[in-house]
Amino acid sequence: MSSSKFAERAARMMANPSVADLRIVCEEASRLRTVRWASYGDAVEQLRRRARAIRENAVARLDELAARFAERATAAGATVHFAGDAKEAQRIVLEIARRSQSKLAIKMKSMLSEELHIRPTLAEAGVQVLETDLGEWIIQLAHERPAHIVMPALHKSREQVKELFDHEMGPGPETTATALVGRARGWLRREFVRADLGITGCNFAVAETGTVMMVENEGNGRLSMSSPSVNITLVPVEKLVPTLTEAMTLLRLLTASATGQKVTRYVSFVRGPRSADEVDGPRELHLVLVDNGRSSALGTELEDALLCLRCGACLNICPVFKCSSGQAYPGAYSGPIGIVMTEILERSEAEDVSHASTLCQVCRDTCPVRIDLPGMIHAVRRREVARTAPSHRERLKRFAEACLDPARYAGELATGDFAALRTSKPVPRPKERLRDLLAKERQ
Amino acid sequence: MNADEFFARLRRPTARPLVPVEPPPAAGPASLDVFEAELGQTRGQLSRVSEAGLGAELCRIAETEKTRTFVTWRTPAVERFSVAAPLERMGLTRIVPPEPPADARLAIEAADLGIVDSELAVVENGSAVLWTGAGRPRLVACLPRVLIVLLHDLQLLASLEELAAVIAARPPPATFVLVNGPSCTADVKSEDLRPIEGMHGPHRVHVVVIGS
């Protein structure tokens, strides 16, 4: 493969010694998933088949589920917004922030907010946005992008984290993990109790009740939802499920596959704003349903990417991801699922990322809902070739020009670029074998 | 974008037939011993007490955890079990959140110990199910350093799907949360790659089961 943006970024990341830590953590996460799955015995396959069917049926009728979710959530007192693309989502979020005169927003980890560039959008409008998931906060302090969709700062060593904390809070005493976590808790707690806007994500959205479900271990999601008087929850449309019972099955498989946990420490289900007789919770709950290109995958060979639970299991097992980290990928999503999601959501950014895969098939077997990621990555490559390859006429012209320039001819031969001249037509078989021709000549 | 346009673009170009969905795997036994073991896996601590022994158990936890202030939900169970009295007798200061529509978060943040109650628990993953609402502030289970969950008149549910069925049979709650132990993080790598407890929520979670 010729030099490329992905390859350049991946090479930079590979030169970073702390990326070795990323490999260790990914492999540990894979081990924990395997142990958890094994603990379910034969039931894990039943769980996977059930989850796959639930997701397939949901994606097959997203329009119905979205309509029902909007109706039920509105009835529960939430305000539902509809964002066709990233710009519209940004405009909706900005309007809510301006109208509520918010100055400080606290935010939980949400890949959708990364995709929509919510933090920079609000920052430009003068709203300070603080990431409150510890990993995301570390990444914010470092002015970097997440290295992993579940564990965004796993490429940072404790020493690097201490440096970032010292820069933000002043010098601190220790580099033990417990001490660093304690410092972050104290610092962020002050912001939790004075923030006026909370921005949260959503793991699943239950259509029958208009409920959003959030999965987390740190408690920052619950605080971001419960403390500020205004909340904005970003809901990717493909996360809709019909019933709470089905959401519970997906929850079990999501947490088991992401971190090997039976469930995370907190699972919150939120259906409406605070009532008049409550003393906390958001007075305004805004649910923003976001499409941003997802619907373009419906009915195409990439549709099954919408079944994804966002557990990150395919990242943890991918040899390319483990060497390069999420920061080498062009979009918000990385690893095998990231290649496909980037094609669906940000085609112009897709670049050469479809080659960031060995097509070793392990991601397909690891995916809890058995998404055929290698098949889809192959489809993305075909699309990319169709978009970027020169026409046959252009290729012939290049060949003719190269034939007149021996140095260029040798160069293109060496890089294999002439391979593009091959046609799919079979080469005619010679009537006589070469050895027979040579024998005739000798006679 | 208006709602109808939004829904229209989510319509698949050609209908995809729905596939049959298998039932969830059979759940294990709904026993308190299994619940305790599962809660222990996530570093939650469980104790079983009689109604008469509850005050002593609350004082033991408050003393062990070195708490000085506490806040409770205002529910019938908290009143019925006189939760505050023994703690006040041992010298802890009770923090009472202001009445609505005042902002309660600074008051609740000042408490070291939060006490909430529930009647529902999920055995398969050791979850206490907390309903929030009037008299049940969400932040009481989020902000204090130590959380006590009182389980009384207990209905043990074998699985998450059973919980969903119980909830579906009631009027839909505004919010509820599954609590499975202290808050934790793995975002700063610990020496042994184990999660560090006490990130944004409680450092310790004690589940006290009242009655047989």
XYZ file of C-alpha atoms in Angstrom:
655
model
C 0.000 0.000 0.000
C 1.292 3.431 -0.822
C 1.776 6.040 1.889
C -1.550 7.158 3.375
C -3.026 9.306 6.091
C -4.095 6.326 8.199
C -0.717 4.675 7.760
C 1.073 7.890 8.728
C -0.995 8.365 11.864
C -0.709 4.678 12.780
C 3.073 4.853 12.352
C 3.212 7.832 14.723
C 1.134 5.984 17.299
C 3.274 2.851 16.985
C 6.315 4.950 17.812
C 4.628 5.996 21.068
C 5.830 3.599 23.791
C 2.600 3.896 25.798
C 0.642 2.299 22.945
C 2.079 -0.961 24.270
C -0.125 -0.332 27.328
C -3.104 -0.088 25.000
C -2.376 -3.589 23.711
C -2.172 -4.952 27.257
C -5.476 -3.380 28.276
C -7.230 -4.533 25.084
C -6.018 -8.067 25.645
C -7.138 -7.972 29.283
C -10.582 -6.731 28.202
C -10.786 -9.572 25.657
C -9.820 -12.067 28.349
C -12.502 -10.746 30.710
C -15.107 -10.990 27.948
C -14.110 -14.567 27.186
C -14.291 -15.536 30.864
C -17.724 -13.933 31.267
C -19.094 -15.545 28.126
C -17.732 -18.909 29.260
C -19.420 -18.466 32.640
C -22.795 -18.395 30.839
C -22.082 -21.811 29.268
C -24.392 -22.742 26.395
C -26.714 -19.876 27.323
C -24.331 -17.348 25.792
C -25.140 -18.553 22.281
C -28.865 -18.328 23.036
C -28.281 -14.813 24.352
C -26.356 -13.854 21.200
C -29.030 -15.259 18.878
C -31.756 -13.480 20.845
C -29.844 -10.196 20.836
C -29.160 -10.437 17.103
C -32.852 -11.018 16.364
C -33.874 -8.101 18.611
C -31.464 -5.773 16.827
C -32.419 -6.975 13.333
C -36.107 -6.429 14.053
C -35.449 -2.991 15.518
C -33.436 -1.832 12.492
C -36.131 -3.220 10.180
C -38.721 -0.830 11.679
C -36.744 2.130 12.963
C -39.378 4.542 11.642
C -42.134 2.963 13.765
C -39.936 2.777 16.863
C -38.791 6.386 16.513
C -42.395 7.589 16.204
C -43.510 5.576 19.241
C -40.499 6.661 21.305
C -41.126 10.329 20.494
C -44.813 10.049 21.372
C -44.212 8.284 24.729
C -41.289 10.485 25.766
C -43.299 13.617 24.986
C -46.196 12.264 27.038
C -43.756 11.796 29.948
C -42.783 15.472 29.782
C -39.569 15.332 27.718
C -38.999 17.551 24.680
C -38.032 15.485 21.651
C -35.958 17.001 18.837
C -35.120 15.513 15.446
C -31.680 16.062 13.920
C -31.191 14.941 10.340
C -27.483 15.708 10.329
C -24.645 16.927 12.535
C -25.234 20.606 11.760
C -28.858 20.349 12.795
C -27.924 18.539 16.012
C -25.367 21.258 16.805
C -27.951 23.961 16.161
C -30.482 22.259 18.471
C -27.935 21.869 21.287
C -26.762 25.470 20.887
C -30.317 26.819 20.997
C -31.081 24.927 24.207
C -27.846 26.150 25.806
C -28.504 29.762 24.791
C -32.148 29.767 25.833
C -31.290 28.309 29.251
C -28.363 30.773 29.551
C -26.043 27.908 30.429
C -22.437 28.758 31.222
C -21.063 25.411 32.387
C -22.011 22.062 30.896
C -20.985 18.732 32.376
C -20.889 15.891 29.962
C -20.742 12.129 30.170
C -18.908 10.016 27.603
C -20.920 9.743 24.414
C -19.509 8.634 21.083
C -22.389 10.422 19.386
C -21.262 13.726 20.898
C -17.766 13.061 19.480
C -19.315 12.340 16.101
C -21.342 15.563 16.223
C -18.486 17.701 17.612
C -20.726 18.957 20.415
C -17.949 20.102 22.769
C -16.187 22.434 20.290
C -19.551 23.725 19.079
C -20.608 24.770 22.579
C -17.145 26.077 23.415
C -17.258 28.394 20.386
C -20.538 29.763 21.719
C -18.938 30.514 25.087
C -20.286 27.531 27.026
C -17.586 25.763 29.021
C -17.960 22.004 28.535
C -16.325 19.681 31.005
C -15.923 16.002 30.258
C -16.664 14.097 33.464
C -15.848 10.517 32.495
C -12.313 10.229 33.850
C -10.856 8.902 30.600
C -12.581 11.573 28.522
C -11.440 14.292 30.930
C -7.840 13.106 30.612
C -8.220 13.231 26.829
C -9.741 16.724 27.067
C -6.819 17.919 29.200
C -4.377 16.423 26.696
C -6.232 17.996 23.720
C -6.368 14.609 22.057
C -8.983 12.296 20.577
C -10.178 9.120 22.324
C -7.965 6.080 21.815
C -10.829 3.624 22.367
C -14.627 3.924 22.320
C -15.017 2.359 25.783
C -11.681 3.255 27.418
C -10.668 6.566 25.819
C -7.396 7.202 27.713
C -6.023 3.711 27.947
C -2.871 4.737 26.075
C -1.922 7.185 28.841
C 0.455 6.033 31.565
C -0.043 7.085 35.198
C 2.941 9.403 34.896
C 1.401 11.126 31.866
C -1.917 11.467 33.711
C -0.161 12.987 36.727
C 1.556 15.534 34.467
C -1.789 16.552 32.981
C -3.388 16.800 36.435
C -0.455 18.818 37.803
C -0.788 21.226 34.905
C -4.533 21.648 35.524
C -4.729 21.554 39.335
C -1.217 22.375 40.492
C 1.429 19.928 41.692
C 0.146 16.796 43.400
C 1.942 14.287 45.557
C 1.664 10.778 44.127
C 1.299 8.771 40.945
C -0.633 5.845 42.406
C -3.898 5.171 40.593
C -5.892 5.626 43.817
C -4.349 9.048 44.466
C -4.969 10.208 40.897
C -8.597 9.068 41.004
C -9.076 10.872 44.351
C -7.696 14.130 42.927
C -9.980 13.917 39.889
C -13.016 13.190 42.093
C -12.391 16.228 44.273
C -11.746 18.552 41.360
C -14.720 17.480 39.266
C -17.146 17.333 42.227
C -17.024 21.140 42.542
C -18.188 21.426 38.947
C -20.934 18.840 39.293
C -22.747 20.877 41.918
C -22.581 24.189 40.049
C -23.166 23.137 36.424
C -26.340 24.361 34.755
C -26.399 22.027 31.750
C -25.913 18.249 31.577
C -25.126 16.436 28.338
C -25.589 12.690 28.359
C -25.598 9.813 25.917
C -27.773 6.780 25.666
C -26.996 3.078 25.308
C -30.537 2.087 24.373
C -33.836 3.928 24.001
C -37.035 2.037 24.822
C -39.852 2.889 22.432
C -42.774 1.518 24.476
C -42.120 3.876 27.396
C -39.950 6.674 25.956
C -37.165 5.719 28.376
C -33.424 6.182 27.808
C -30.954 3.750 29.367
C -27.422 4.714 30.406
C -24.708 2.258 31.376
C -21.675 3.340 33.409
C -19.317 2.551 36.276
C -18.154 5.956 37.479
C -21.435 7.645 38.413
C -20.739 10.717 36.277
C -23.634 9.907 33.976
C -26.067 9.845 36.883
C -24.660 13.128 38.165
C -24.751 14.735 34.707
C -28.379 13.681 34.409
C -29.462 14.494 37.984
C -27.582 17.626 39.034
C -28.037 20.373 36.374
C -31.466 21.877 35.824
C -31.335 21.304 32.062
C -30.349 18.046 30.391
C -29.702 17.198 26.756
C -29.560 13.488 25.950
C -28.235 12.542 22.517
C -29.949 9.448 21.105
C -28.587 7.730 17.975
C -31.627 6.364 16.140
C -30.232 2.870 15.778
C -30.268 2.444 19.568
C -34.051 2.189 19.648
C -35.537 -1.078 20.940
C -39.216 -1.927 21.288
C -39.495 -2.966 24.945
C -37.704 -2.830 28.274
C -37.445 -6.644 28.342
C -35.495 -6.593 25.094
C -33.303 -3.734 26.320
C -32.399 -5.843 29.378
C -31.112 -8.679 27.186
C -28.991 -6.249 25.178
C -27.710 -4.712 28.408
C -26.431 -8.079 29.625
C -24.621 -8.808 26.395
C -23.252 -5.266 26.084
C -21.569 -5.194 29.489
C -20.358 -8.792 29.303
C -18.733 -8.082 25.927
C -17.319 -4.639 26.774
C -15.638 -5.212 30.122
C -16.609 -8.733 31.189
C -19.019 -7.361 33.798
C -22.424 -8.940 34.391
C -23.713 -5.397 34.410
C -21.963 -2.112 35.106
C -22.079 -0.530 38.565
C -24.930 1.761 37.544
C -27.647 1.374 34.967
C -29.998 4.362 34.850
C -33.413 4.469 33.206
C -34.789 7.975 32.695
C -38.200 8.768 31.291
C -38.993 12.374 31.979
C -37.934 15.581 33.733
C -38.300 16.154 37.467
C -41.839 16.553 38.737
C -43.026 19.565 40.767
C -42.565 17.682 44.054
C -38.939 16.614 43.388
C -35.814 18.458 44.542
C -33.368 17.224 41.891
C -33.227 15.978 38.350
C -33.521 18.160 35.246
C -36.404 20.605 35.030
C -36.051 20.350 31.250
C -35.211 17.046 29.582
C -34.351 17.353 25.888
C -33.984 14.156 23.881
C -32.271 14.685 20.525
C -32.878 11.835 18.081
C -30.006 11.859 15.599
C -29.808 10.299 12.138
C -26.686 11.929 10.613
C -26.331 9.440 7.775
C -27.426 6.265 9.526
C -30.568 5.976 7.417
C -28.374 5.931 4.282
C -27.216 2.446 5.328
C -30.745 1.002 5.398
C -31.226 -1.558 2.661
C -27.521 -1.532 1.710
C -24.718 -4.022 2.289
C -23.667 -1.905 5.315
C -27.040 -2.004 7.091
C -25.955 -4.557 9.685
C -23.469 -2.055 11.136
C -26.566 -0.499 12.727
C -26.953 -3.658 14.857
C -23.787 -2.729 16.788
C -24.048 -2.563 20.602
C -20.869 -0.368 20.866
C -19.203 -2.830 23.240
C -15.769 -2.390 21.667
C -15.056 -6.159 21.594
C -14.019 -5.976 17.920
C -11.506 -3.230 18.772
C -9.972 -5.222 21.615
C -9.347 -8.211 19.355
C -8.226 -6.392 16.165
C -4.481 -6.661 15.456
C -4.452 -3.399 13.490
C -6.339 -1.440 16.155
C -4.141 -2.747 18.963
C -1.036 -1.450 17.190
C -2.422 1.874 16.056
C -5.073 3.037 18.612
C -8.281 4.915 17.906
C -6.361 8.119 17.273
C -5.081 6.781 13.946
C -8.628 6.439 12.580
C -10.205 9.444 10.838
C -13.688 9.425 12.394
C -15.190 9.256 15.870
C -15.374 5.453 15.702
C -12.359 3.219 15.411
C -11.460 -0.422 14.916
C -13.364 -2.731 12.564
C -16.795 -1.225 13.322
C -15.241 2.238 13.021
C -14.177 1.541 9.422
C -17.769 0.793 8.472
C -19.342 3.568 10.560
C -16.923 6.122 9.067
C -18.029 5.064 5.595
C -21.686 5.429 6.608
C -21.400 8.700 8.517
C -18.484 10.635 7.082
C -17.801 9.242 3.644
C -15.599 12.195 2.722
C -13.378 11.343 5.697
C -13.190 7.654 4.907
C -9.792 8.061 3.170
C -7.856 4.829 3.096
C -9.125 3.516 6.417
C -10.759 0.489 4.822
C -7.242 -0.932 4.576
C -6.833 -0.793 8.360
C -7.837 -4.429 8.592
C -6.210 -7.787 7.922
C -9.649 -9.306 7.197
C -8.649 -12.059 9.615
C -12.339 -12.632 10.466
C -11.804 -12.673 14.244
C -13.934 -9.543 14.741
C -16.930 -11.319 13.208
C -16.622 -14.235 15.631
C -16.055 -11.872 18.563
C -18.975 -9.548 17.847
C -21.751 -10.432 20.319
C -24.386 -9.986 17.597
C -22.181 -11.561 14.893
C -21.957 -8.596 12.543
C -20.075 -9.646 9.408
C -17.484 -6.911 9.805
C -14.883 -8.402 7.408
C -17.541 -8.692 4.685
C -18.557 -5.082 5.200
C -14.964 -3.828 5.318
C -14.457 -5.569 1.980
C -17.542 -3.763 0.663
C -16.127 -0.444 1.921
C -12.896 -1.194 0.016
C -14.882 -1.822 -3.156
C -16.698 1.488 -2.684
C -13.433 3.280 -2.071
C -11.847 1.834 -5.206
C -14.905 2.808 -7.230
C -14.650 6.365 -5.873
C -10.932 6.876 -6.186
C -9.582 4.636 -8.971
C -8.758 6.409 -12.292
C -10.777 5.492 -15.374
C -9.423 2.858 -17.771
C -8.626 5.607 -20.289
C -6.621 7.538 -17.679
C -4.746 4.378 -16.708
C -3.855 3.625 -20.333
C -2.662 7.217 -20.766
C -0.442 6.885 -17.693
C 0.928 3.616 -19.030
C 1.720 5.188 -22.399
C 3.464 8.132 -20.724
C 5.464 5.785 -18.506
C 6.574 3.752 -21.529
C 8.297 6.896 -22.872
C 10.110 7.470 -19.557
C 12.208 4.478 -18.406
C 12.750 5.873 -14.870
C 9.034 6.403 -14.311
C 8.270 2.999 -15.820
C 10.635 1.335 -13.359
C 9.170 3.329 -10.480
C 5.562 2.450 -11.241
C 6.507 -1.159 -11.791
C 8.224 -1.213 -8.393
C 5.240 0.296 -6.550
C 2.809 -2.011 -8.282
C 0.701 0.844 -9.607
C 0.459 -0.845 -12.994
C -1.633 -3.478 -11.325
C -4.505 -1.083 -11.869
C -4.169 -1.719 -15.592
C -5.213 -5.317 -15.209
C -8.625 -6.083 -16.559
C -11.022 -8.685 -15.351
C -10.935 -10.415 -18.778
C -9.112 -13.749 -18.693
C -5.782 -13.872 -20.489
C -6.123 -16.173 -23.576
C -4.341 -19.460 -23.062
C -1.442 -19.983 -25.570
C -2.001 -22.746 -28.051
C 1.453 -24.227 -27.392
C 3.364 -24.561 -24.144
C 6.489 -22.391 -23.825
C 8.772 -25.396 -23.438
C 7.437 -26.813 -26.728
C 8.062 -23.504 -28.492
C 11.627 -23.391 -27.156
C 12.219 -26.993 -28.202
C 11.062 -26.157 -31.729
C 13.423 -23.172 -31.848
C 16.356 -25.348 -30.737
C 15.605 -27.819 -33.528
C -36.327 18.717 10.595
C -39.946 17.962 11.350
C -40.950 14.649 12.877
C -42.681 13.213 9.811
C -39.711 13.901 7.526
C -37.441 12.328 10.117
C -39.553 9.178 10.425
C -39.863 8.909 6.624
C -36.110 8.758 6.111
C -35.868 5.937 8.671
C -38.223 3.810 6.579
C -36.369 0.953 4.908
C -36.527 1.060 1.070
C -37.880 -2.503 1.063
C -39.555 -4.196 4.008
C -37.363 -6.627 5.916
C -39.396 -9.455 7.447
C -39.205 -9.712 11.219
C -37.300 -12.721 12.536
C -38.442 -14.833 15.481
C -36.873 -13.859 18.820
C -35.870 -16.660 21.173
C -36.800 -16.374 24.845
C -34.055 -15.278 27.250
C -31.964 -18.042 28.829
C -33.481 -19.635 31.923
C -32.682 -17.667 35.076
C -30.922 -19.145 38.109
C -32.425 -19.392 41.585
C -33.830 -16.214 43.159
C -32.085 -16.751 46.494
C -30.619 -14.237 48.892
C -27.389 -16.252 49.132
C -26.816 -15.913 45.387
C -27.683 -12.212 45.577
C -25.105 -11.744 48.334
C -22.448 -13.598 46.341
C -23.122 -11.494 43.230
C -23.092 -8.246 45.192
C -19.781 -9.320 46.725
C -18.330 -9.761 43.225
C -18.853 -6.034 42.677
C -17.510 -5.077 46.122
C -20.897 -4.339 47.645
C -21.346 -5.463 51.250
C -24.469 -7.180 52.515
C -25.734 -7.651 56.043
C -28.945 -9.273 57.269
C -30.662 -7.860 60.324
C -33.940 -8.067 62.142
C -36.047 -4.920 62.404
C -34.947 -4.593 66.045
C -31.280 -4.885 65.093
C -31.356 -2.277 62.303
C -30.364 0.706 64.461
C -27.258 -1.074 65.773
C -26.252 -2.091 62.248
C -26.613 1.461 60.921
C -24.475 2.749 63.804
C -21.849 0.071 63.145
C -21.586 1.073 59.481
C -21.513 4.809 60.323
C -18.724 4.236 62.831
C -16.685 1.923 60.603
C -16.917 4.366 57.711
C -16.160 7.389 59.931
C -19.168 9.342 58.695
C -20.319 12.497 60.479
C -23.289 13.682 58.465
C -26.111 11.791 56.801
C -29.079 12.332 54.534
C -32.007 9.972 53.986
C -34.915 9.566 51.639
C -38.265 10.560 53.113
C -40.155 7.352 52.441
C -42.645 5.383 54.531
C -39.956 2.746 55.177
C -37.399 5.269 56.477
C -40.062 6.611 58.868
C -41.280 3.139 59.832
C -37.802 1.918 60.751
C -36.846 5.206 62.511
C -33.617 5.249 60.574
C -32.423 8.687 61.688
C -32.858 8.333 65.463
C -29.983 5.938 66.309
C -27.566 7.850 64.073
C -28.472 11.170 65.660
C -28.071 9.601 69.103
C -24.516 8.585 68.235
C -23.754 12.176 67.237
C -24.181 12.261 63.461
C -25.744 15.401 62.012
C -28.789 14.874 59.844
C -28.987 16.945 56.680
C -32.492 17.613 55.443
C -32.742 18.612 51.777
C -34.774 21.782 51.190
C -38.328 21.560 49.946
C -38.988 21.838 46.214
C -38.525 23.865 44.094
C -35.294 24.779 45.931
C -31.995 23.346 44.658
C -31.014 20.431 46.890
C -27.636 19.489 45.484
C -25.396 21.570 47.759
C -27.253 20.301 50.835
C -26.979 16.668 49.789
C -23.335 17.122 48.795
C -22.540 18.006 52.411
C -23.543 14.518 53.615
C -21.005 11.708 54.106
C -23.657 9.016 54.274
C -26.768 8.551 52.151
C -29.566 6.167 53.116
C -32.167 4.938 50.619
C -34.535 1.984 50.501
C -36.080 -0.473 48.085
C -38.236 -3.559 47.869
C -36.732 -4.931 44.671
C -33.445 -6.644 43.970
C -32.150 -8.596 40.970
C -30.301 -11.742 41.972
C -28.370 -12.601 38.791
C -26.194 -9.504 39.032
C -26.635 -8.387 42.651
C -28.535 -5.195 41.772
C -30.582 -3.110 44.168
C -33.343 -1.335 42.246
C -33.883 2.265 43.355
C -36.959 4.258 42.339
C -36.595 8.002 42.547
C -39.261 10.666 42.796
C -40.941 12.787 45.466
C -39.123 12.279 48.774
C -36.552 10.124 46.978
C -33.912 12.533 45.616
C -31.671 10.998 42.971
C -28.537 12.625 44.382
C -28.805 10.915 47.807
C -27.530 7.748 46.146
C -24.921 9.639 44.061
C -23.113 12.290 46.109
C -22.363 10.905 49.620
C -19.152 8.947 50.152
C -21.008 5.979 51.658
C -24.374 4.592 50.564
C -26.675 2.340 52.582
C -29.514 0.632 50.722
C -32.188 -0.792 53.005
C -33.975 -3.756 51.437
C -37.298 -4.454 53.151
C -40.419 -6.435 52.263
C -38.063 -7.852 49.707
C -39.123 -9.151 46.323
C -36.146 -10.996 44.861
C -36.175 -11.224 41.082
C -34.088 -13.857 39.352
C -33.159 -11.873 36.224
C -33.192 -8.491 34.520
C -35.974 -9.687 32.223
C -38.087 -10.485 35.317
C -37.460 -6.957 36.552
C -38.647 -5.606 33.208
C -41.860 -7.614 33.577
C -42.456 -6.241 37.094
C -41.910 -2.682 35.877
C -44.169 -3.181 32.864
C -46.978 -4.205 35.211
C -46.800 -0.849 37.058
C -47.281 2.712 35.841
C -43.966 3.550 34.102
C -41.594 5.186 36.637
C -39.934 8.513 35.774
C -36.537 7.150 36.734
C -35.057 4.069 38.296
C -31.517 2.861 38.647
C -29.755 -0.428 39.223
C -26.995 -0.059 41.807
C -24.389 -2.807 41.727
C -21.747 -1.675 44.175
C -19.464 1.325 44.619
C -18.627 3.592 41.712
C -15.347 2.692 40.044
C -13.077 3.474 37.116
C -10.413 1.729 35.083
C -9.478 4.868 33.150
C -6.267 5.302 35.133
C -4.408 2.039 34.925
C -3.896 0.576 38.382
C -0.859 -1.511 39.172
C -2.848 -4.775 38.790
C -5.325 -3.491 36.124
C -8.180 -3.739 38.672
C -10.739 -0.912 38.804
C -10.271 1.803 41.433
C -13.272 2.296 43.688
C -14.826 5.678 44.557
C -14.779 7.646 41.315
C -17.748 10.052 41.259
C -20.285 8.119 43.336
C -20.027 6.264 46.665
C -16.759 4.606 47.706
C -18.698 1.978 49.632
C -22.154 0.485 49.225
C -23.767 -1.409 52.098
C -26.957 -3.330 51.424
C -28.875 -4.079 54.615
C -31.608 -6.706 54.297
C -34.270 -6.265 56.963
C -36.277 -9.238 58.138
C -36.132 -12.876 57.184
